[in-house]
């Protein structure tokens, strides 16, 4: 009886059984967060940052509906009570596959695509008064139009920089490094030693005076598993030959820094093969550790609860009714039968293959959960994210927050927290 208490919760009057067998230790440290009221629409390849203990997401894409617009935020410390809030901003045009960093009260958005073209503009949002302005490229020292790149904040003690690497530029994948001086707002192309091959949908993090780049997709569409370090004082590249459980090649994954390790979560290993495994990389010892196996995740809401919820939604509801029961429609398989495409989005596929036209069919927005609709609001413990790529991950204190992404071109707008326990993320899982 005691065991059942430890593996279940009573949320919003519903008993949710989360007990599974053979959980590795890390799975118990996940919580799915379900909030009421409005939510961001489903999206992947958006950006996410932390500002004043709030996670802020911007833009993104739904492969069927196209690039998304707008900014949303949620209070990190109030996940149990807080809701998502749509932020009213001046610039609300659709944008995806861009990058974002925060310095002081400013968020810098660089590059990305609106579905028809890539950009090399920098949009600066003041996160206090929500005003926006742009840095217009001036000369050849600026990056070309880019998407699916990375951007990191680096501070050398006197100046803060945005470091941009890789991405998809003018028809091919880039291996160039560009720096934006946040004080002078001037771009410069860095002169580096010979480094990694061009790539897109990789990850990059800053640790001390180094930028570490992992994975991504190369020009041949191969998923990469190499790890490179760029010394930001000398701009010398070095490939790091790690030891231990080196991750398989992947793209569209996330990477964050926690103390002396980099944590890699999820990504796409191959076409229609997303994962939710997790690795840590120790910056000092170069040791890779797999601390969460890949798991296929089932919805924690029972079929009986789902049927009850469906019945509760069958009564007529007027358009615009703010009733919470209208916020989480049951998701169905999409169909393109007998529907004429309304919009063409000329972008790469999420598997990293060559660009080709993808038709988007307008359809009703779907929110909250990419699976059976759930009336549950609150935290569901020991419930990791489904396998995915194109998601975001940020760190606030000792928790990692994961939002969105997609699986088999079906985007999510769900939110998870992972409690960062140093012993767990440095301990390999034993058996699957």
Short mmCIF file of C-alpha atoms in Angstrom, two decimals:
data_model
loop_
_atom_site.label_atom_id
_atom_site.label_comp_id
_atom_site.label_asym_id
_atom_site.label_seq_id
_atom_site.Cartn_x
_atom_site.Cartn_y
_atom_site.Cartn_z
CA UNK A 1 0.00 0.00 0.00
CA UNK A 2 2.84 2.34 0.81
CA UNK A 3 4.41 1.68 -2.60
CA UNK A 4 1.25 2.70 -4.40
CA UNK A 5 1.23 6.00 -2.54
CA UNK A 6 4.75 6.75 -3.65
CA UNK A 7 3.95 6.07 -7.30
CA UNK A 8 0.63 7.85 -7.74
CA UNK A 9 -0.93 11.27 -7.31
CA UNK A 10 -4.38 12.70 -6.94
CA UNK A 11 -4.49 15.74 -9.22
CA UNK A 12 -7.65 17.74 -9.85
CA UNK A 13 -9.70 14.94 -8.32
CA UNK A 14 -8.20 12.27 -10.56
CA UNK A 15 -6.06 9.34 -9.50
CA UNK A 16 -3.12 9.08 -11.90
CA UNK A 17 -1.08 5.90 -11.70
CA UNK A 18 2.52 6.51 -12.76
CA UNK A 19 3.94 3.20 -11.55
CA UNK A 20 6.07 1.43 -14.13
CA UNK A 21 8.61 -1.34 -13.98
CA UNK A 22 12.38 -1.19 -14.38
CA UNK A 23 12.63 2.57 -13.99
CA UNK A 24 16.19 3.78 -14.17
CA UNK A 25 17.03 6.22 -11.42
CA UNK A 26 16.81 9.33 -13.59
CA UNK A 27 13.18 8.71 -14.59
CA UNK A 28 12.01 9.33 -11.04
CA UNK A 29 13.49 12.83 -11.24
CA UNK A 30 11.17 13.95 -14.06
CA UNK A 31 7.86 15.72 -13.58
CA UNK A 32 5.43 16.58 -16.33
CA UNK A 33 3.86 19.98 -15.67
CA UNK A 34 0.27 20.53 -16.78
CA UNK A 35 -1.21 23.97 -16.32
CA UNK A 36 -4.69 25.36 -16.92
CA UNK A 37 -5.89 28.16 -19.17
CA UNK A 38 -4.00 29.34 -22.26
CA UNK A 39 -0.92 27.60 -23.63
CA UNK A 40 1.50 28.27 -26.45
CA UNK A 41 0.53 26.45 -29.63
CA UNK A 42 2.41 23.27 -30.47
CA UNK A 43 5.85 24.05 -31.83
CA UNK A 44 9.43 22.94 -32.39
CA UNK A 45 12.64 24.74 -33.28
CA UNK A 46 11.66 27.75 -31.19
CA UNK A 47 13.99 29.52 -28.74
CA UNK A 48 13.91 29.52 -24.94
CA UNK A 49 15.75 31.61 -22.35
CA UNK A 50 15.58 32.31 -18.62
CA UNK A 51 14.90 35.84 -17.33
CA UNK A 52 13.94 36.72 -13.75
CA UNK A 53 13.12 33.07 -13.00
CA UNK A 54 10.76 32.91 -15.96
CA UNK A 55 11.17 30.73 -19.02
CA UNK A 56 10.51 32.75 -22.17
CA UNK A 57 9.86 31.04 -25.49
CA UNK A 58 9.74 32.77 -28.85
CA UNK A 59 8.60 31.64 -32.30
CA UNK A 60 8.98 28.07 -33.56
CA UNK A 61 7.28 25.95 -36.18
CA UNK A 62 4.55 23.43 -36.70
CA UNK A 63 5.47 21.51 -39.84
CA UNK A 64 1.84 21.46 -41.00
CA UNK A 65 0.84 24.96 -39.94
CA UNK A 66 4.11 26.73 -40.63
CA UNK A 67 6.29 29.08 -38.57
CA UNK A 68 4.77 30.38 -35.35
CA UNK A 69 4.80 33.89 -33.93
CA UNK A 70 4.73 35.44 -30.51
CA UNK A 71 6.37 35.27 -27.12
CA UNK A 72 5.22 33.30 -24.07
CA UNK A 73 6.50 33.04 -20.51
CA UNK A 74 5.89 31.09 -17.34
CA UNK A 75 7.15 31.54 -13.79
CA UNK A 76 9.65 28.78 -13.08
CA UNK A 77 9.13 28.72 -9.33
CA UNK A 78 5.32 28.73 -9.65
CA UNK A 79 4.73 25.77 -11.95
CA UNK A 80 2.27 24.31 -9.47
CA UNK A 81 0.06 27.40 -9.50
CA UNK A 82 1.21 29.61 -12.38
CA UNK A 83 -0.06 29.66 -15.95
CA UNK A 84 1.46 30.44 -19.29
CA UNK A 85 1.22 34.11 -20.21
CA UNK A 86 1.27 35.43 -23.76
CA UNK A 87 3.54 38.46 -23.92
CA UNK A 88 2.34 41.34 -26.08
CA UNK A 89 5.32 42.46 -28.13
CA UNK A 90 5.86 44.83 -31.04
CA UNK A 91 7.36 42.26 -33.40
CA UNK A 92 5.08 39.27 -33.74
CA UNK A 93 5.91 37.99 -37.22
CA UNK A 94 6.43 34.21 -37.58
CA UNK A 95 9.98 32.99 -37.04
CA UNK A 96 11.59 29.60 -36.47
CA UNK A 97 15.02 27.98 -36.33
CA UNK A 98 16.51 31.16 -34.91
CA UNK A 99 18.64 31.59 -31.77
CA UNK A 100 18.26 33.63 -28.59
CA UNK A 101 20.42 34.79 -25.70
CA UNK A 102 19.78 37.09 -22.72
CA UNK A 103 22.13 39.72 -21.31
CA UNK A 104 20.87 41.91 -18.47
CA UNK A 105 17.30 42.85 -19.48
CA UNK A 106 17.77 42.35 -23.22
CA UNK A 107 16.96 39.29 -25.30
CA UNK A 108 18.84 39.03 -28.60
CA UNK A 109 17.10 37.07 -31.37
CA UNK A 110 19.31 36.27 -34.35
CA UNK A 111 18.57 34.80 -37.78
CA UNK A 112 15.94 32.19 -38.44
CA UNK A 113 13.34 31.72 -41.16
CA UNK A 114 9.77 32.90 -41.71
CA UNK A 115 9.07 29.99 -44.05
CA UNK A 116 10.05 31.76 -47.25
CA UNK A 117 13.47 33.21 -46.47
CA UNK A 118 16.29 33.18 -43.93
CA UNK A 119 17.41 36.31 -42.06
CA UNK A 120 20.61 37.77 -40.66
CA UNK A 121 18.91 40.48 -38.64
CA UNK A 122 19.22 40.77 -34.86
CA UNK A 123 16.07 41.72 -32.94
CA UNK A 124 16.62 43.08 -29.43
CA UNK A 125 13.71 42.91 -26.99
CA UNK A 126 13.79 44.89 -23.76
CA UNK A 127 12.24 42.37 -21.37
CA UNK A 128 11.15 45.07 -18.94
CA UNK A 129 9.12 47.36 -21.21
CA UNK A 130 8.84 44.86 -24.12
CA UNK A 131 10.07 47.36 -26.69
CA UNK A 132 11.90 46.00 -29.72
CA UNK A 133 14.52 47.25 -32.14
CA UNK A 134 16.73 45.68 -34.80
CA UNK A 135 20.41 45.64 -35.69
CA UNK A 136 20.59 45.86 -39.45
CA UNK A 137 23.58 44.08 -41.04
CA UNK A 138 26.08 46.65 -42.31
CA UNK A 139 28.88 44.87 -44.14
CA UNK A 140 30.51 41.57 -45.09
CA UNK A 141 31.66 41.04 -41.51
CA UNK A 142 28.08 40.19 -40.58
CA UNK A 143 26.83 36.61 -40.78
CA UNK A 144 24.90 35.67 -43.92
CA UNK A 145 21.22 34.80 -43.51
CA UNK A 146 21.23 31.78 -41.20
CA UNK A 147 18.92 29.29 -39.58
CA UNK A 148 19.37 26.07 -37.58
CA UNK A 149 22.54 27.57 -36.08
CA UNK A 150 23.52 28.13 -32.44
CA UNK A 151 24.19 31.29 -30.44
CA UNK A 152 25.84 31.49 -27.02
CA UNK A 153 26.50 34.31 -24.56
CA UNK A 154 30.19 34.69 -23.72
CA UNK A 155 31.64 37.24 -21.29
CA UNK A 156 35.40 37.71 -21.15
CA UNK A 157 35.41 40.01 -18.13
CA UNK A 158 35.21 43.27 -20.06
CA UNK A 159 32.85 42.66 -22.98
CA UNK A 160 29.85 40.42 -23.59
CA UNK A 161 29.57 38.65 -26.93
CA UNK A 162 27.02 36.62 -28.83
CA UNK A 163 28.90 33.73 -30.49
CA UNK A 164 27.14 32.29 -33.55
CA UNK A 165 28.25 29.02 -35.10
CA UNK A 166 27.18 26.84 -38.03
CA UNK A 167 23.68 26.59 -39.39
CA UNK A 168 22.14 26.62 -42.82
CA UNK A 169 23.41 29.50 -44.94
CA UNK A 170 22.60 30.26 -48.57
CA UNK A 171 21.96 26.67 -49.57
CA UNK A 172 24.63 24.88 -47.56
CA UNK A 173 25.67 24.14 -44.01
CA UNK A 174 28.18 26.49 -42.44
CA UNK A 175 31.21 25.99 -40.19
CA UNK A 176 31.90 29.69 -39.64
CA UNK A 177 32.02 31.54 -36.33
CA UNK A 178 30.68 35.09 -35.97
CA UNK A 179 30.76 37.34 -32.92
CA UNK A 180 28.51 40.25 -31.99
CA UNK A 181 29.93 42.73 -29.48
CA UNK A 182 26.88 43.51 -27.34
CA UNK A 183 28.29 46.90 -26.33
CA UNK A 184 29.20 48.27 -29.76
CA UNK A 185 26.64 46.07 -31.56
CA UNK A 186 29.20 45.33 -34.26
CA UNK A 187 29.61 41.97 -35.96
CA UNK A 188 32.89 40.29 -36.81
CA UNK A 189 33.76 37.02 -38.51
CA UNK A 190 36.18 35.14 -36.26
CA UNK A 191 39.44 33.87 -37.76
CA UNK A 192 39.67 30.34 -36.41
CA UNK A 193 41.92 27.35 -36.94
CA UNK A 194 40.58 24.44 -39.00
CA UNK A 195 37.66 23.01 -37.12
CA UNK A 196 34.48 20.95 -37.49
CA UNK A 197 32.70 20.38 -40.76
CA UNK A 198 29.64 22.46 -41.55
CA UNK A 199 26.51 21.42 -39.70
CA UNK A 200 23.00 22.39 -38.67
CA UNK A 201 20.72 21.55 -35.72
CA UNK A 202 23.72 20.89 -33.48
CA UNK A 203 24.16 22.11 -29.90
CA UNK A 204 26.63 24.59 -28.40
CA UNK A 205 27.34 25.59 -24.80
CA UNK A 206 29.83 27.85 -23.02
CA UNK A 207 32.02 26.54 -20.22
CA UNK A 208 34.57 29.00 -18.85
CA UNK A 209 36.42 30.36 -21.92
CA UNK A 210 35.37 27.57 -24.25
CA UNK A 211 32.48 26.86 -26.59
CA UNK A 212 31.67 23.17 -27.01
CA UNK A 213 29.80 22.02 -30.11
CA UNK A 214 28.22 18.57 -30.27
CA UNK A 215 26.44 16.64 -33.02
CA UNK A 216 24.17 18.00 -35.71
CA UNK A 217 23.61 17.13 -39.36
CA UNK A 218 26.32 17.47 -42.00
CA UNK A 219 26.03 18.33 -45.68
CA UNK A 220 25.38 14.67 -46.58
CA UNK A 221 22.50 14.49 -44.09
CA UNK A 222 24.45 12.27 -41.67
CA UNK A 223 23.85 12.57 -37.93
CA UNK A 224 27.08 13.55 -36.20
CA UNK A 225 28.44 12.47 -32.80
CA UNK A 226 31.68 14.45 -32.73
CA UNK A 227 32.50 16.97 -30.00
CA UNK A 228 34.60 20.08 -30.65
CA UNK A 229 35.98 22.76 -28.36
CA UNK A 230 36.68 26.33 -29.45
CA UNK A 231 39.03 28.34 -27.22
CA UNK A 232 37.40 31.76 -27.19
CA UNK A 233 40.66 33.48 -26.24
CA UNK A 234 42.66 32.12 -29.21
CA UNK A 235 39.86 30.85 -31.50
CA UNK A 236 41.65 27.54 -31.85
CA UNK A 237 39.47 24.49 -32.55
CA UNK A 238 40.19 21.10 -31.00
CA UNK A 239 38.24 17.87 -31.41
CA UNK A 240 37.67 16.15 -28.08
CA UNK A 241 37.93 12.38 -28.09
CA UNK A 242 35.77 11.52 -25.11
CA UNK A 243 35.63 8.26 -23.25
CA UNK A 244 32.84 6.22 -21.73
CA UNK A 245 29.31 6.05 -23.18
CA UNK A 246 29.71 8.31 -26.20
CA UNK A 247 26.26 9.26 -27.58
CA UNK A 248 25.20 8.13 -31.02
CA UNK A 249 24.92 10.74 -33.76
CA UNK A 250 21.94 13.07 -33.46
CA UNK A 251 20.49 16.45 -34.37
CA UNK A 252 17.82 18.67 -32.90
CA UNK A 253 18.85 17.67 -29.37
CA UNK A 254 19.37 20.04 -26.45
CA UNK A 255 22.45 20.69 -24.34
CA UNK A 256 22.76 22.64 -21.09
CA UNK A 257 25.51 23.22 -18.52
CA UNK A 258 25.14 22.21 -14.88
CA UNK A 259 28.21 22.69 -12.68
CA UNK A 260 31.08 20.82 -14.38
CA UNK A 261 29.02 18.79 -16.87
CA UNK A 262 27.11 19.24 -20.10
CA UNK A 263 23.76 17.46 -20.22
CA UNK A 264 22.49 16.25 -23.60
CA UNK A 265 18.84 15.29 -23.95
CA UNK A 266 16.87 13.79 -26.83
CA UNK A 267 17.26 14.58 -30.50
CA UNK A 268 16.82 12.75 -33.77
CA UNK A 269 19.06 9.75 -34.48
CA UNK A 270 17.60 8.97 -37.89
CA UNK A 271 14.52 9.69 -39.96
CA UNK A 272 11.46 9.10 -37.69
CA UNK A 273 13.81 7.95 -34.93
CA UNK A 274 13.71 10.46 -32.10
CA UNK A 275 15.01 9.63 -28.64
CA UNK A 276 14.63 10.73 -25.03
CA UNK A 277 17.87 9.31 -23.67
CA UNK A 278 20.21 11.50 -21.61
CA UNK A 279 23.98 11.83 -21.33
CA UNK A 280 26.38 13.89 -19.29
CA UNK A 281 29.84 15.01 -20.37
CA UNK A 282 32.39 16.00 -17.73
CA UNK A 283 34.37 19.00 -18.96
CA UNK A 284 37.41 18.09 -16.87
CA UNK A 285 37.67 14.31 -17.32
CA UNK A 286 36.05 14.12 -20.81
CA UNK A 287 33.92 11.26 -19.52
CA UNK A 288 30.57 10.59 -21.20
CA UNK A 289 27.89 8.93 -19.06
CA UNK A 290 24.53 7.65 -20.22
CA UNK A 291 22.27 8.17 -17.20
CA UNK A 292 18.88 7.62 -18.86
CA UNK A 293 18.00 5.00 -21.45
CA UNK A 294 15.54 5.65 -24.21
CA UNK A 295 11.99 4.99 -22.99
CA UNK A 296 8.68 4.81 -24.79
CA UNK A 297 6.33 6.86 -22.65
CA UNK A 298 2.63 6.10 -22.21
CA UNK A 299 0.03 8.66 -21.27
CA UNK A 300 -0.58 8.42 -17.50
CA UNK A 301 -4.31 9.05 -17.84
CA UNK A 302 -6.33 5.83 -18.05
CA UNK A 303 -8.74 5.03 -20.89
CA UNK A 304 -11.66 5.28 -18.46
CA UNK A 305 -10.60 8.78 -17.39
CA UNK A 306 -10.19 9.79 -21.01
CA UNK A 307 -13.70 8.56 -21.91
CA UNK A 308 -15.17 10.48 -18.98
CA UNK A 309 -13.35 13.58 -20.14
CA UNK A 310 -14.65 13.16 -23.71
CA UNK A 311 -18.23 12.87 -22.45
CA UNK A 312 -17.82 16.04 -20.40
CA UNK A 313 -16.91 17.90 -23.60
CA UNK A 314 -19.92 16.80 -25.64
CA UNK A 315 -22.26 19.55 -24.46
CA UNK A 316 -22.49 22.54 -26.86
CA UNK A 317 -19.97 25.27 -26.21
CA UNK A 318 -20.19 28.72 -27.73
CA UNK A 319 -17.24 29.95 -29.70
CA UNK A 320 -14.87 31.86 -27.43
CA UNK A 321 -16.17 30.20 -24.27
CA UNK A 322 -13.24 30.36 -21.80
CA UNK A 323 -14.24 27.09 -20.15
CA UNK A 324 -11.09 25.06 -19.28
CA UNK A 325 -12.60 22.00 -20.97
CA UNK A 326 -12.14 23.67 -24.35
CA UNK A 327 -8.41 24.10 -23.89
CA UNK A 328 -7.24 20.55 -24.57
CA UNK A 329 -9.01 19.05 -27.59
CA UNK A 330 -8.44 15.40 -28.34
CA UNK A 331 -5.75 15.12 -30.97
CA UNK A 332 -6.43 13.12 -34.10
CA UNK A 333 -4.29 12.00 -36.98
CA UNK A 334 -3.98 14.70 -39.60
CA UNK A 335 -5.25 14.03 -43.11
CA UNK A 336 -4.57 15.78 -46.39
CA UNK A 337 -7.25 13.93 -48.37
CA UNK A 338 -9.19 16.20 -50.71
CA UNK A 339 -7.65 19.35 -49.20
CA UNK A 340 -5.76 21.80 -51.36
CA UNK A 341 -2.52 23.16 -49.89
CA UNK A 342 -2.87 26.77 -48.81
CA UNK A 343 0.72 27.60 -48.01
CA UNK A 344 4.16 26.34 -48.99
CA UNK A 345 7.03 26.48 -46.52
CA UNK A 346 10.36 25.98 -48.31
CA UNK A 347 12.47 24.60 -45.49
CA UNK A 348 14.54 21.58 -44.59
CA UNK A 349 12.90 18.53 -43.13
CA UNK A 350 13.55 17.87 -39.45
CA UNK A 351 15.67 14.87 -40.42
CA UNK A 352 18.22 17.24 -41.88
CA UNK A 353 17.69 16.18 -45.52
CA UNK A 354 17.90 18.61 -48.40
CA UNK A 355 15.32 21.41 -48.66
CA UNK A 356 12.09 20.62 -50.40
CA UNK A 357 8.62 22.09 -50.53
CA UNK A 358 6.39 21.09 -47.67
CA UNK A 359 2.69 21.91 -47.82
CA UNK A 360 0.95 23.13 -44.73
CA UNK A 361 -2.74 22.48 -44.32
CA UNK A 362 -4.60 25.01 -42.17
CA UNK A 363 -6.34 23.30 -39.31
CA UNK A 364 -7.65 23.98 -35.87
CA UNK A 365 -5.01 24.81 -33.27
CA UNK A 366 -4.28 22.03 -30.83
CA UNK A 367 -2.91 22.64 -27.39
CA UNK A 368 -1.43 21.21 -24.23
CA UNK A 369 -0.58 17.62 -25.00
CA UNK A 370 0.36 15.61 -28.07
CA UNK A 371 -1.51 12.49 -27.10
CA UNK A 372 -4.85 11.75 -25.42
CA UNK A 373 -6.37 14.91 -24.02
CA UNK A 374 -6.04 15.12 -20.27
CA UNK A 375 -8.09 16.97 -17.65
CA UNK A 376 -5.20 16.67 -15.21
CA UNK A 377 -3.64 19.89 -13.97
CA UNK A 378 -0.57 19.73 -11.77
CA UNK A 379 2.63 17.71 -11.70
CA UNK A 380 2.89 14.10 -12.72
CA UNK A 381 5.96 12.58 -11.13
CA UNK A 382 8.26 10.00 -12.70
CA UNK A 383 6.90 10.89 -16.14
CA UNK A 384 9.69 11.80 -18.61
CA UNK A 385 9.10 13.47 -21.98
CA UNK A 386 8.26 11.45 -25.05
CA UNK A 387 11.16 11.03 -27.53
CA UNK A 388 11.56 14.28 -29.48
CA UNK A 389 13.78 16.71 -31.33
CA UNK A 390 13.56 20.45 -31.91
CA UNK A 391 12.65 21.05 -28.26
CA UNK A 392 14.22 23.59 -25.91
CA UNK A 393 15.96 23.05 -22.59
CA UNK A 394 17.06 25.66 -20.07
CA UNK A 395 18.45 25.49 -16.54
CA UNK A 396 17.25 27.46 -13.54
CA UNK A 397 19.11 26.65 -10.35
CA UNK A 398 19.01 22.89 -9.97
CA UNK A 399 16.22 22.10 -12.44
CA UNK A 400 16.19 21.66 -16.20
CA UNK A 401 13.02 22.73 -18.00
CA UNK A 402 12.09 21.12 -21.33
CA UNK A 403 9.40 22.53 -23.59
CA UNK A 404 7.94 21.50 -26.95
CA UNK A 405 9.70 19.79 -29.84
CA UNK A 406 8.25 17.22 -32.17
CA UNK A 407 8.16 13.53 -32.96
CA UNK A 408 7.52 12.17 -36.47
CA UNK A 409 6.68 15.76 -37.52
CA UNK A 410 4.00 16.02 -34.83
CA UNK A 411 4.90 18.95 -32.54
CA UNK A 412 4.35 19.17 -28.79
CA UNK A 413 3.61 22.03 -26.42
CA UNK A 414 4.13 20.13 -23.19
CA UNK A 415 6.43 21.14 -20.33
CA UNK A 416 8.66 19.03 -18.10
CA UNK A 417 11.10 19.65 -15.27
CA UNK A 418 14.07 17.45 -14.43
CA UNK A 419 15.65 17.71 -11.00
CA UNK A 420 19.42 17.89 -11.42
CA UNK A 421 21.05 15.57 -8.88
CA UNK A 422 24.82 15.52 -9.35
CA UNK A 423 25.21 11.89 -8.31
CA UNK A 424 22.54 10.70 -10.77
CA UNK A 425 23.83 12.53 -13.82
CA UNK A 426 27.33 11.14 -13.22
CA UNK A 427 26.21 7.55 -12.61
CA UNK A 428 25.71 5.21 -15.58
CA UNK A 429 22.45 3.28 -15.73
CA UNK A 430 22.86 -0.45 -15.08
CA UNK A 431 20.84 -2.54 -17.47
CA UNK A 432 17.84 -1.55 -19.54
#
